[in-house]
């Protein structure tokens, strides 16, 4: 065998490198170019969206209030093994830190901050700290524990010290425990919260249940309409499609205010009922500012998200299949159940998942028409961020909701694929 | 089928009988008329069934069409009903008796005037009325904020989104599904979570990071534009990618074979073909920003309130029909946007030869 025969085995490009290598190089360059086009947006989304959400995750675990207010004590108490009481040296540092913090006016470093933080763990303990801090400066000599107990009997309670040790650690799981209605007891083991304080899990279940109900109602309502749209001639269906798309394009706030006008006690629906004599003037139905209001308006708002995927799947099903089934003796119902319905399942999956994902995180509509009874988990999160300012708890609740949504999004991606998301 | 024949059907007689019963039961002429129309429309729309169709099938089809009519009414009626309500002369969210009698006295433009007057220092002054209105009227300020945010974030989202969609639709794109999922996720993640994260990150963590913004980006227009761009990007990606999926890539090679460089190819070949998709995507991003309220609630200052933010607090605090007047304007605007998008979609389909016309 000669050299010439060998080199003819390996195809070479114009510059003498093997063609395979050249192809790999070109492919790599093309991949890089495609990636480069998406990079500006990817970087933008990372900065404007991923990092903020990461920040939220971080804050749900990280709460430095304790070590901000009482830095020396935070370090000292970690040496305590939890037996008996902390040594008098540690308590001395605590008293000194309290006295310093009382003079501090910087946001996040006042006694009030620490008191609030401990109050999350032991409800009703706020005054203990403010009261003690007021007198801490006057304690000059030990034994410090006794001096504290003289100020307030509660310092005898070992749980206060155990809690202090816990809240002065910067990283904590206690907000996740609080978000799932659990807490630490005196022995640092996790127990369920007192009956009175169990509020978050019930709201989470209620959110899931209401979202499921809304999704189901959307499905029931959307299916016949999508079927009608998919079977009508194109010109008519395009016209009727506008009736579906107009709500989709109309502002959420407009639709919510429309439902307030429709459903309130002196509203249009009640007026119509009274006018027609279905109900007496004094028996007007309360349809808003409760769960009913939330469900009705959210079904209306989310309906297009169910109709559109169903429609796009139904449009691809040839009508001849149903005729074939019937010609072979199937009844209308059997032909529908065995031939038509199974073919619409991809559309159902897409619509159901999308509506459920959107419903579970809804905030505006429940906040406006939900009253107390129709509130969802998002409203609690917003409440903690804006009103009670328990940011870590809000972040923990948000993280739990985020995990639920991301799992659903992952399923959606597997079943439907984000590429198939379309509007109109 | 001619109308005279459509009327002489058993179904029509049944409807007449039901209407008479309804009239006797409720004793209201208007209600009966509504009843007749509501159930008459599906009857009128019934397509002639094949002659072998049984009576049961006919009833079934009628019931089905009646259900669909009711659902369409459910979809559209709440939106249309606010238009007449916004002309109410009384400060109620409900039709007054005068309005039902079509008494011209019961209708007025006062809530539309209120859009301009509310918040002005001297609404009845003649001198300086315009500047006062432009600077102080609460709703006018909200309109200005909304449009500024929407235009700025739409421009940014359309630019970045189109660029990314061009990359994503290339066949050689690596990690396509992972990157697409990432870029779509702002649409999927609940707004409260996004807004909470932005509130923490822009307001707290970013303090002192960006020169000129010592307090971070909360309560600044820049922060709001970033937030709204993030929320608008998924819509641009979805719409432009959908347009590009039908794009004939050999056109690019043809253009390159004739010596065009990347820019010429993009502006002369690709862009004219995907322009309808780009505009649709931009309109989606625009309406998303115009409608967005959660991020504004969490991050904006009082001066930066947008239209939906103002409506939100209006609905919570003092319900006034001014909200309905604003809502009517917004509905008219969405009708215009929807028409534009529909026309563009048809044009795009025609360009790609997908549609019969």
XYZ file of C-alpha atoms in Angstrom:
781
model
C 0.000 0.000 0.000
C 1.263 3.411 -0.893
C 0.880 6.756 0.793
C -1.584 7.962 -1.784
C -4.029 5.159 -1.016
C -3.799 5.859 2.713
C -4.471 9.550 2.420
C -7.469 8.907 0.204
C -9.089 7.113 3.194
C -9.120 10.405 5.061
C -10.880 13.153 3.165
C -9.108 16.452 3.542
C -10.401 19.989 3.274
C -8.872 22.662 1.067
C -6.224 23.527 3.658
C -5.105 19.949 4.157
C -6.773 19.266 7.557
C -9.007 16.214 7.711
C -12.553 17.054 6.648
C -13.983 15.516 9.812
C -11.946 17.886 11.938
C -12.930 20.804 9.755
C -16.603 19.883 10.054
C -16.360 19.565 13.831
C -14.712 22.981 13.944
C -17.381 24.580 11.796
C -20.185 22.959 13.776
C -18.628 24.174 16.981
C -18.393 27.674 15.596
C -22.004 27.626 14.438
C -23.175 26.343 17.827
C -21.194 29.072 19.495
C -22.752 31.696 17.240
C -26.272 30.481 17.992
C -25.465 30.505 21.682
C -23.993 33.977 21.369
C -27.286 35.299 20.003
C -29.187 34.106 23.062
C -26.526 35.218 25.533
C -27.613 38.852 25.996
C -31.106 37.773 26.996
C -29.878 34.870 29.112
C -27.579 37.203 31.029
C -30.375 39.725 31.359
C -32.788 37.109 32.722
C -30.150 35.836 35.121
C -29.579 39.295 36.556
C -33.163 40.497 36.539
C -34.952 37.259 37.393
C -32.801 34.345 38.549
C -30.674 36.304 41.004
C -33.720 37.962 42.623
C -35.312 34.560 43.110
C -32.021 33.245 44.453
C -31.994 36.201 46.814
C -35.431 35.164 48.031
C -34.270 31.575 48.618
C -31.258 32.881 50.512
C -33.355 35.126 52.713
C -35.688 32.284 53.607
C -32.718 30.516 55.217
C -30.612 33.451 56.326
C -31.828 35.812 59.015
C -29.046 37.695 60.798
C -31.317 39.715 63.109
C -30.020 37.965 66.229
C -26.354 38.467 65.488
C -26.962 42.020 64.253
C -28.603 43.115 67.479
C -26.457 41.159 69.934
C -23.213 40.283 68.121
C -21.115 39.303 71.150
C -23.861 37.303 72.776
C -24.581 35.531 69.476
C -21.061 34.204 69.495
C -20.947 33.382 73.193
C -24.238 31.498 73.497
C -23.264 28.951 70.868
C -20.833 27.492 73.442
C -23.715 26.685 75.764
C -24.613 22.986 75.593
C -28.291 23.503 76.407
C -28.006 21.916 79.868
C -29.273 23.874 82.862
C -28.922 27.617 82.162
C -26.214 29.475 80.226
C -23.304 30.459 82.449
C -23.393 33.869 84.098
C -20.588 35.114 81.816
C -22.788 34.532 78.781
C -25.740 36.240 80.431
C -23.488 39.166 81.330
C -22.615 39.575 77.664
C -26.327 39.395 76.841
C -27.165 42.177 79.290
C -24.354 44.322 77.879
C -25.458 43.698 74.304
C -29.024 44.615 75.198
C -27.883 47.849 76.805
C -25.845 48.711 73.702
C -28.682 47.792 71.357
C -31.076 50.009 73.278
C -29.007 53.034 72.318
C -28.833 51.915 68.700
C -31.166 53.617 66.250
C -29.952 51.860 63.111
C -32.645 49.885 61.261
C -32.269 46.160 61.864
C -30.090 46.569 64.952
C -32.576 47.697 67.583
C -33.941 45.714 70.498
C -37.299 45.821 68.761
C -35.872 43.786 65.887
C -34.626 41.078 68.224
C -37.896 41.126 70.159
C -39.853 40.661 66.899
C -37.561 37.851 65.821
C -37.986 35.946 69.103
C -41.697 36.724 69.041
C -42.014 34.649 65.829
C -40.756 31.659 67.804
C -42.427 32.343 71.155
C -45.601 34.319 70.460
C -46.250 36.914 73.146
C -42.654 37.384 74.235
C -42.123 40.802 72.656
C -42.627 42.823 75.804
C -40.110 40.676 77.691
C -37.282 42.090 75.570
C -38.353 45.705 75.395
C -38.963 45.716 79.130
C -35.656 44.033 79.954
C -33.679 46.269 77.594
C -35.073 49.348 79.338
C -33.614 48.178 82.631
C -30.535 46.371 81.357
C -28.322 49.385 81.858
C -29.014 49.348 85.580
C -27.764 45.813 86.101
C -24.185 46.282 87.170
C -23.238 43.130 89.026
C -24.009 39.442 89.012
C -25.493 37.026 89.346
C -27.015 38.287 86.129
C -29.596 35.552 85.701
C -31.204 36.419 89.018
C -31.191 40.091 88.104
C -33.023 39.277 84.876
C -35.542 37.082 86.645
C -36.198 39.960 88.999
C -37.150 42.078 86.000
C -39.365 39.391 84.499
C -40.248 35.906 85.682
C -40.131 34.632 82.101
C -36.327 34.500 82.151
C -36.704 31.461 84.382
C -38.146 29.636 81.427
C -35.305 27.700 79.849
C -37.083 27.733 76.501
C -36.371 31.461 76.209
C -32.626 30.746 76.335
C -32.865 27.797 73.968
C -34.756 30.028 71.540
C -32.190 32.803 71.926
C -29.435 30.370 71.059
C -31.367 29.369 67.979
C -32.298 32.826 66.712
C -28.757 34.149 67.049
C -27.545 31.653 64.491
C -27.622 33.306 61.053
C -28.807 30.277 59.113
C -32.042 28.749 60.236
C -34.763 26.404 59.113
C -37.290 27.850 61.524
C -39.084 29.847 58.815
C -39.689 26.708 56.802
C -40.974 25.073 59.954
C -43.250 28.058 60.564
C -44.433 27.924 56.952
C -45.446 24.301 57.425
C -47.057 24.953 60.833
C -44.255 23.385 62.817
C -41.825 24.649 65.436
C -38.956 23.653 67.694
C -39.829 22.643 71.233
C -37.618 23.037 74.302
C -35.481 20.065 73.325
C -34.810 21.409 69.827
C -36.954 18.728 68.260
C -39.559 19.561 65.648
C -43.197 19.436 66.709
C -46.439 20.684 65.233
C -47.465 24.203 66.142
C -50.316 24.852 68.560
C -53.753 24.449 67.056
C -54.344 28.205 67.050
C -51.222 28.930 64.988
C -51.766 26.327 62.287
C -52.654 28.617 59.388
C -50.241 28.063 56.515
C -50.797 24.419 55.622
C -54.593 24.857 55.590
C -54.183 27.847 53.265
C -51.812 25.884 51.055
C -54.294 23.004 50.821
C -57.096 25.472 50.182
C -55.051 27.085 47.405
C -54.454 23.702 45.804
C -58.100 22.695 46.200
C -59.445 25.983 44.795
C -56.956 25.865 41.895
C -58.045 22.301 41.142
C -61.694 23.378 41.243
C -60.999 26.347 38.967
C -59.056 24.133 36.565
C -61.856 21.580 36.508
C -64.525 24.225 35.870
C -62.383 25.764 33.126
C -62.042 22.350 31.521
C -65.783 21.629 31.667
C -66.590 25.025 30.164
C -63.778 25.150 27.620
C -64.229 21.699 26.100
C -67.570 22.273 24.316
C -66.532 25.750 23.164
C -63.195 24.537 21.803
C -65.014 21.714 20.035
C -67.481 24.153 18.473
C -64.674 26.448 17.330
C -62.736 23.574 15.813
C -65.683 22.224 13.831
C -67.121 25.473 12.468
C -65.983 26.820 9.093
C -62.840 28.956 9.389
C -64.570 32.265 8.758
C -67.174 31.755 11.514
C -64.703 30.294 13.960
C -62.318 33.207 13.481
C -65.192 35.534 14.304
C -66.156 33.601 17.436
C -62.485 33.321 18.376
C -62.506 37.073 18.913
C -64.972 36.511 21.762
C -62.366 34.256 23.371
C -59.365 36.445 22.620
C -60.883 39.740 23.717
C -61.015 38.712 27.400
C -57.473 37.398 26.953
C -56.303 40.827 25.790
C -58.313 42.803 28.297
C -56.591 44.006 31.417
C -56.879 41.774 34.449
C -57.973 44.725 36.557
C -60.712 45.566 34.052
C -62.063 42.042 34.208
C -61.874 41.969 37.989
C -63.741 45.265 38.289
C -66.293 43.959 35.809
C -66.888 40.979 38.074
C -67.232 43.231 41.081
C -69.935 45.116 39.176
C -71.598 41.833 38.191
C -71.495 39.946 41.462
C -71.815 42.417 44.304
C -74.963 42.502 46.393
C -76.399 45.486 44.523
C -74.767 44.212 41.354
C -76.133 43.281 37.972
C -76.562 39.551 38.523
C -78.455 40.039 41.777
C -80.551 42.771 40.131
C -81.443 40.427 37.292
C -82.395 37.685 39.739
C -84.584 40.061 41.717
C -86.099 41.518 38.525
C -86.982 38.064 37.263
C -88.410 37.118 40.609
C -86.021 34.256 41.358
C -85.103 35.760 44.714
C -86.659 38.410 46.917
C -85.094 41.838 47.246
C -84.065 41.085 50.821
C -82.453 37.740 49.953
C -79.736 38.990 47.619
C -76.961 36.435 47.341
C -73.469 37.271 48.586
C -71.391 36.142 45.612
C -68.313 38.260 46.079
C -65.712 38.878 48.782
C -65.668 35.133 49.442
C -64.362 31.975 47.776
C -67.283 31.994 45.301
C -66.189 35.371 43.962
C -62.603 34.182 43.602
C -63.643 31.031 41.745
C -66.096 32.737 39.359
C -63.768 35.544 38.354
C -60.698 33.318 38.089
C -62.543 30.842 35.873
C -63.427 33.735 33.596
C -59.874 35.076 33.606
C -58.156 31.740 32.998
C -60.670 30.296 30.529
C -58.784 31.418 27.378
C -55.695 29.535 28.603
C -57.780 26.361 28.507
C -59.681 27.043 25.285
C -56.637 27.879 23.162
C -54.590 24.662 23.709
C -57.721 22.522 23.402
C -58.685 24.291 20.189
C -55.257 23.897 18.622
C -55.312 20.142 19.287
C -58.932 19.624 18.230
C -58.322 21.421 14.965
C -55.892 18.690 13.915
C -58.358 15.819 14.482
C -59.978 14.818 11.184
C -63.786 14.647 11.475
C -63.754 11.497 9.360
C -62.538 9.465 12.363
C -65.820 10.009 14.189
C -67.795 9.179 11.058
C -65.744 6.008 10.607
C -66.447 4.953 14.190
C -70.167 5.580 13.750
C -70.274 3.743 10.443
C -68.921 0.711 12.255
C -71.833 0.808 14.645
C -70.551 2.884 17.539
C -73.130 5.049 19.268
C -72.452 8.790 19.442
C -71.279 8.489 23.012
C -69.052 5.492 22.377
C -67.490 7.120 19.317
C -66.774 10.211 21.360
C -65.369 8.331 24.324
C -63.237 5.828 22.429
C -62.205 7.766 19.329
C -62.455 11.525 19.810
C -61.711 12.057 23.474
C -58.399 10.119 23.577
C -57.079 12.255 20.740
C -57.766 15.462 22.661
C -55.776 14.354 25.719
C -52.591 16.269 24.718
C -54.644 19.469 24.586
C -56.307 18.652 27.889
C -52.937 18.054 29.534
C -51.577 21.325 28.186
C -54.617 23.364 29.219
C -55.079 21.762 32.621
C -51.434 22.150 33.605
C -51.236 25.732 32.357
C -54.421 26.830 34.124
C -53.451 25.055 37.334
C -49.970 26.609 37.313
C -51.404 30.078 36.733
C -54.197 29.624 39.280
C -52.007 28.428 42.132
C -49.934 31.620 42.163
C -52.740 34.116 41.574
C -52.639 37.227 43.676
C -54.571 40.203 42.303
C -58.024 38.713 41.831
C -58.210 36.944 45.199
C -56.922 40.094 46.871
C -59.733 42.150 45.336
C -62.710 39.790 45.315
C -61.684 37.083 47.764
C -62.587 38.725 51.071
C -61.107 36.639 53.883
C -62.411 33.306 52.812
C -61.139 33.370 49.220
C -57.528 34.282 49.949
C -54.779 32.155 48.455
C -51.194 31.476 49.489
C -49.902 34.373 47.353
C -51.944 36.812 49.395
C -50.287 35.552 52.576
C -46.849 35.964 50.998
C -47.628 39.528 49.929
C -49.032 40.219 53.372
C -45.804 39.101 55.050
C -43.671 41.148 52.670
C -45.726 44.333 52.850
C -47.607 44.413 56.151
C -46.138 42.239 58.905
C -42.626 42.633 57.422
C -41.750 39.047 58.362
C -39.696 38.822 55.187
C -38.045 35.505 55.935
C -41.378 33.799 56.472
C -42.737 35.357 53.287
C -39.646 34.123 51.448
C -40.040 30.608 52.901
C -43.700 30.467 51.847
C -42.677 31.784 48.435
C -40.037 29.086 48.107
C -42.549 26.364 48.910
C -44.951 27.751 46.290
C -42.068 28.063 43.837
C -41.124 24.416 44.295
C -44.711 23.335 43.638
C -44.877 25.475 40.503
C -41.493 24.347 39.202
C -42.423 20.685 39.600
C -45.607 21.354 37.611
C -43.611 23.324 35.027
C -41.199 20.420 34.681
C -44.114 18.027 34.102
C -45.578 20.471 31.586
C -42.252 20.623 29.811
C -42.006 16.829 29.668
C -45.583 16.295 28.506
C -46.258 19.289 26.308
C -42.980 21.104 25.732
C -42.569 24.848 26.098
C -42.120 25.090 22.328
C -45.789 24.311 21.908
C -46.962 27.276 23.919
C -48.878 29.606 21.625
C -51.368 32.409 21.839
C -54.122 32.857 19.346
C -82.407 27.307 4.796
C -84.716 30.373 4.426
C -85.942 32.007 7.608
C -89.594 31.099 7.055
C -88.614 27.438 7.014
C -86.383 27.778 10.053
C -89.310 29.172 12.005
C -91.700 26.372 11.132
C -89.904 23.716 13.162
C -91.036 21.860 16.293
C -88.071 23.361 18.137
C -89.275 26.857 17.397
C -92.767 26.090 18.675
C -91.225 24.611 21.796
C -89.224 27.793 22.291
C -92.359 29.934 21.882
C -94.151 27.811 24.455
C -91.200 28.073 26.853
C -91.114 31.852 26.360
C -94.803 32.173 27.205
C -94.268 30.051 30.310
C -91.301 32.212 31.250
C -93.395 35.363 30.834
C -96.149 33.960 33.033
C -93.670 32.916 35.688
C -91.550 36.068 35.893
C -93.986 38.707 34.542
C -91.197 40.820 33.089
C -91.200 41.802 29.419
C -87.471 42.583 29.244
C -86.490 39.319 30.897
C -88.713 37.362 28.549
C -87.213 39.105 25.557
C -83.738 38.191 26.809
C -84.830 34.601 27.369
C -86.232 34.399 23.838
C -83.055 35.803 22.326
C -80.747 33.653 24.459
C -82.378 30.402 23.421
C -83.407 31.588 19.966
C -79.832 32.237 18.810
C -78.690 28.604 19.117
C -81.929 27.470 17.471
C -81.269 29.799 14.598
C -77.659 28.636 14.301
C -78.513 24.935 14.143
C -77.088 23.411 11.035
C -79.428 21.136 9.123
C -78.705 17.616 10.306
C -78.776 14.667 7.911
C -82.316 13.357 7.435
C -81.579 10.156 9.370
C -80.741 12.133 12.531
C -83.103 11.194 15.321
C -85.171 13.609 17.398
C -82.807 12.924 20.284
C -79.819 14.040 18.232
C -81.590 17.242 17.280
C -82.388 18.026 20.913
C -78.812 17.158 21.849
C -77.408 19.521 19.219
C -79.739 22.276 20.358
C -78.744 21.810 23.996
C -75.105 21.881 22.959
C -75.477 25.122 21.000
C -77.459 26.696 23.844
C -74.637 25.796 26.256
C -72.053 27.327 23.940
C -74.110 30.513 23.614
C -74.265 30.842 27.376
C -70.497 30.272 27.655
C -69.748 32.920 25.028
C -72.021 35.322 26.895
C -70.173 34.472 30.104
C -66.900 35.317 28.361
C -67.892 38.584 26.781
C -70.775 40.065 28.771
C -68.847 41.146 31.890
C -66.434 43.082 29.687
C -69.086 44.777 27.589
C -71.323 45.592 30.545
C -68.821 48.038 32.013
C -69.066 50.279 28.953
C -72.635 51.506 29.618
C -71.988 51.426 33.378
C -69.178 53.939 32.991
C -71.711 56.552 31.806
C -73.624 56.289 35.064
C -74.638 59.661 36.482
C -74.670 58.262 40.017
C -71.592 57.075 41.901
C -72.633 53.406 41.781
C -71.253 50.289 40.156
C -74.777 49.277 39.167
C -77.484 50.286 36.701
C -79.878 52.824 38.162
C -83.583 52.788 37.352
C -83.150 55.837 35.154
C -80.520 54.010 33.133
C -82.893 51.101 32.614
C -85.556 53.514 31.348
C -82.899 54.976 28.965
C -83.458 58.357 30.581
C -80.775 60.687 29.172
C -80.569 62.383 32.579
C -79.242 59.172 34.097
C -76.229 59.100 31.806
C -73.280 61.444 31.998
C -69.644 61.908 31.169
C -68.760 62.980 34.692
C -66.506 59.990 35.391
C -64.576 60.614 32.204
C -64.109 64.219 33.304
C -63.033 62.868 36.663
C -60.092 61.089 35.019
C -58.690 64.534 34.267
C -59.880 66.351 37.360
C -59.142 63.935 40.184
C -56.028 65.042 42.055
C -55.739 68.455 40.377
C -55.019 71.380 42.655
C -57.528 73.695 40.972
C -59.769 71.734 38.618
C -61.992 74.726 37.859
C -59.239 77.209 37.153
C -58.925 78.517 33.616
C -55.359 79.680 33.734
C -52.770 76.934 33.950
C -55.379 74.185 33.657
C -53.308 72.169 31.229
C -50.079 72.136 33.224
C -52.023 71.451 36.408
C -53.790 68.539 34.752
C -50.624 67.181 33.151
C -48.620 67.327 36.348
C -51.084 66.706 39.139
C -54.111 64.716 37.954
C -53.712 61.277 39.512
C -55.016 59.253 36.579
C -53.103 61.279 34.012
C -49.925 60.599 35.920
C -50.828 56.910 35.992
C -51.367 56.931 32.217
C -48.016 58.636 31.696
C -46.209 56.176 33.943
C -47.896 53.195 32.331
C -47.096 54.238 28.801
C -43.522 55.185 29.608
C -42.899 51.818 31.286
C -44.704 49.876 28.584
C -42.863 51.524 25.714
C -39.428 51.290 27.331
C -39.808 47.683 28.429
C -41.385 46.646 25.114
C -38.463 48.065 23.154
C -35.944 46.271 25.356
C -37.882 43.003 25.447
C -38.439 42.961 21.688
C -34.780 43.629 20.935
C -33.389 41.027 23.337
C -36.187 38.555 22.674
C -35.879 38.645 18.897
C -32.132 38.193 19.099
C -32.532 35.206 21.386
C -35.334 33.739 19.259
C -33.047 33.936 16.216
C -30.473 31.890 18.104
C -33.016 29.448 19.529
C -34.522 28.665 16.151
C -31.203 27.717 14.582
C -31.011 23.952 14.123
C -27.517 23.796 15.628
C -28.506 25.557 18.865
C -27.092 23.671 21.866
C -29.073 23.259 25.140
C -32.126 24.561 23.337
C -34.827 23.206 25.625
C -33.002 24.176 28.815
C -32.466 27.737 27.626
C -36.020 28.042 26.299
C -37.425 26.850 29.633
C -35.294 29.399 31.440
C -36.398 32.247 29.196
C -40.089 31.295 29.404
C -40.051 30.831 33.174
C -40.881 34.472 34.090
C -44.311 33.751 32.628
C -44.771 30.591 34.688
C -43.360 31.581 38.073
C -46.107 33.263 40.122
C -45.847 37.033 39.943
C -45.826 37.343 43.709
C -42.644 35.284 43.889
C -40.947 37.239 41.101
C -41.980 40.513 42.693
C -40.815 39.399 46.143
C -37.442 38.392 44.760
C -37.094 41.678 42.888
C -38.139 43.621 45.952
C -35.362 41.942 47.959
C -32.737 42.007 45.243
C -33.319 45.397 43.615
C -34.194 47.137 46.841
C -31.797 45.498 49.268
C -28.943 43.554 47.763
C -28.325 45.981 44.898
C -27.841 48.935 47.240
C -24.711 50.741 46.169
C -23.932 48.341 43.335
C -25.017 50.526 40.422
C -23.428 53.979 40.269
C -26.064 56.692 40.584
C -28.471 54.423 42.465
C -27.218 54.357 46.072
C -30.527 52.970 47.398
C -30.785 50.190 44.880
C -33.348 49.984 42.112
C -36.531 49.827 44.166
C -38.691 52.903 43.696
C -36.873 53.813 40.492
C -38.115 53.720 36.914
C -35.060 51.682 35.917
C -36.023 48.901 38.314
C -39.592 48.862 37.013
C -38.446 48.806 33.388
C -36.173 45.846 34.152
C -39.021 44.044 35.912
C -41.483 44.625 33.088
C -38.943 43.654 30.439
C -38.373 40.374 32.264
C -42.102 39.677 32.320
C -42.575 40.613 28.659
C -39.669 38.595 27.250
C -41.444 35.172 27.273
C -44.201 36.505 25.023
C -41.709 37.855 22.491
C -39.774 34.573 22.532
C -42.894 32.461 22.021
C -44.329 34.590 19.232
C -41.104 35.159 17.301
C -39.993 31.523 17.643
C -43.389 30.437 16.311
C -42.954 32.729 13.295
C -39.411 31.510 12.702
C -40.495 27.865 12.826
C -42.165 28.347 9.462
C -39.215 30.260 8.077
C -37.492 28.752 5.053
C -33.844 28.627 6.043
C -32.655 28.113 2.484
C -33.484 31.800 1.926
C -30.606 32.642 4.248
C -28.214 30.458 2.268
C -29.522 31.942 -0.971
C -28.859 35.426 0.327
C -25.394 34.452 1.541
C -24.559 32.765 -1.754
C -25.229 36.074 -3.444
C -22.692 37.758 -1.242
C -24.841 39.327 1.476
C -23.265 39.604 4.905
C -25.044 38.842 8.171
C -26.563 42.294 8.614
C -27.835 42.569 5.059
C -29.313 39.082 5.304
C -31.075 39.952 8.516
C -32.480 43.312 7.485
C -33.312 42.472 3.855
C -34.373 38.827 4.066
C -35.190 37.648 7.579
C -36.723 40.718 9.132
C -39.348 41.504 6.499
C -40.598 37.933 6.813
C -40.685 37.749 10.601
C -41.814 41.330 11.125
C -45.475 40.382 11.729
C -44.344 37.972 14.444
C -42.042 40.577 15.951
C -44.821 43.143 16.074
C -47.231 40.637 17.618
C -44.620 39.754 20.215
C -44.009 43.426 20.917
C -47.741 44.028 21.326
C -47.948 41.099 23.748
C -45.052 42.533 25.739
C -46.723 45.948 25.628
C -50.047 44.701 26.949
C -48.262 42.606 29.596
C -46.447 45.646 30.881
C -49.565 47.800 30.684
C -51.496 45.223 32.702
C -48.769 44.320 35.188
C -49.509 45.346 38.732
C -47.825 43.007 41.219
C -44.254 44.180 40.574
C -45.498 47.771 40.706
C -47.241 47.142 44.030
C -44.042 45.729 45.482
C -41.511 48.126 44.024
C -43.020 51.423 42.871
C -43.238 54.662 44.776
C -46.525 56.588 45.048
C -45.422 58.844 42.185
C -44.752 55.842 39.976
C -48.216 54.319 40.178
C -49.448 52.905 36.885
C -53.032 52.569 35.616
C -53.613 49.054 36.991
C -51.968 50.031 40.287
C -54.295 52.991 40.573
C -57.271 50.759 39.746
C -56.120 48.248 42.339
C -56.049 50.781 45.133
C -59.276 52.334 43.826
C -61.056 48.988 44.017
C -59.705 48.408 47.504
C -60.267 51.834 49.014
C -62.917 53.992 47.401
C -64.810 52.278 44.614
C -65.748 55.014 42.151
C -67.075 54.679 38.585
C -63.948 56.523 37.422
C -62.416 53.063 37.464
C -65.114 51.956 35.013
C -64.378 54.921 32.755
C -60.691 54.001 32.728
C -61.640 50.372 32.200
C -63.728 51.337 29.165
C -60.756 53.145 27.657
C -58.601 50.081 28.311
C -61.184 47.779 26.709
C -61.255 49.944 23.584
C -57.476 49.846 23.543
C -57.382 46.059 23.824
C -59.917 45.776 21.008
C -57.562 47.844 18.863
C -54.519 45.769 19.846
C -56.374 42.514 19.277
C -57.470 43.642 15.807
C -53.890 44.564 14.955
C -52.551 41.211 16.139
C -55.229 39.293 14.235
C -54.502 41.198 11.019
C -50.777 40.605 11.477
C -51.319 36.910 12.115
C -53.311 36.553 8.916
C -50.724 38.512 6.982
C -47.955 36.348 8.367
C -49.846 33.179 7.482
C -50.446 34.502 3.982
C -46.754 35.342 3.641
C -45.868 31.804 4.535
C -48.592 30.371 2.371
C -50.280 28.617 5.280
C -53.696 30.138 5.138
C -56.443 29.978 2.544
C -56.957 33.714 2.960
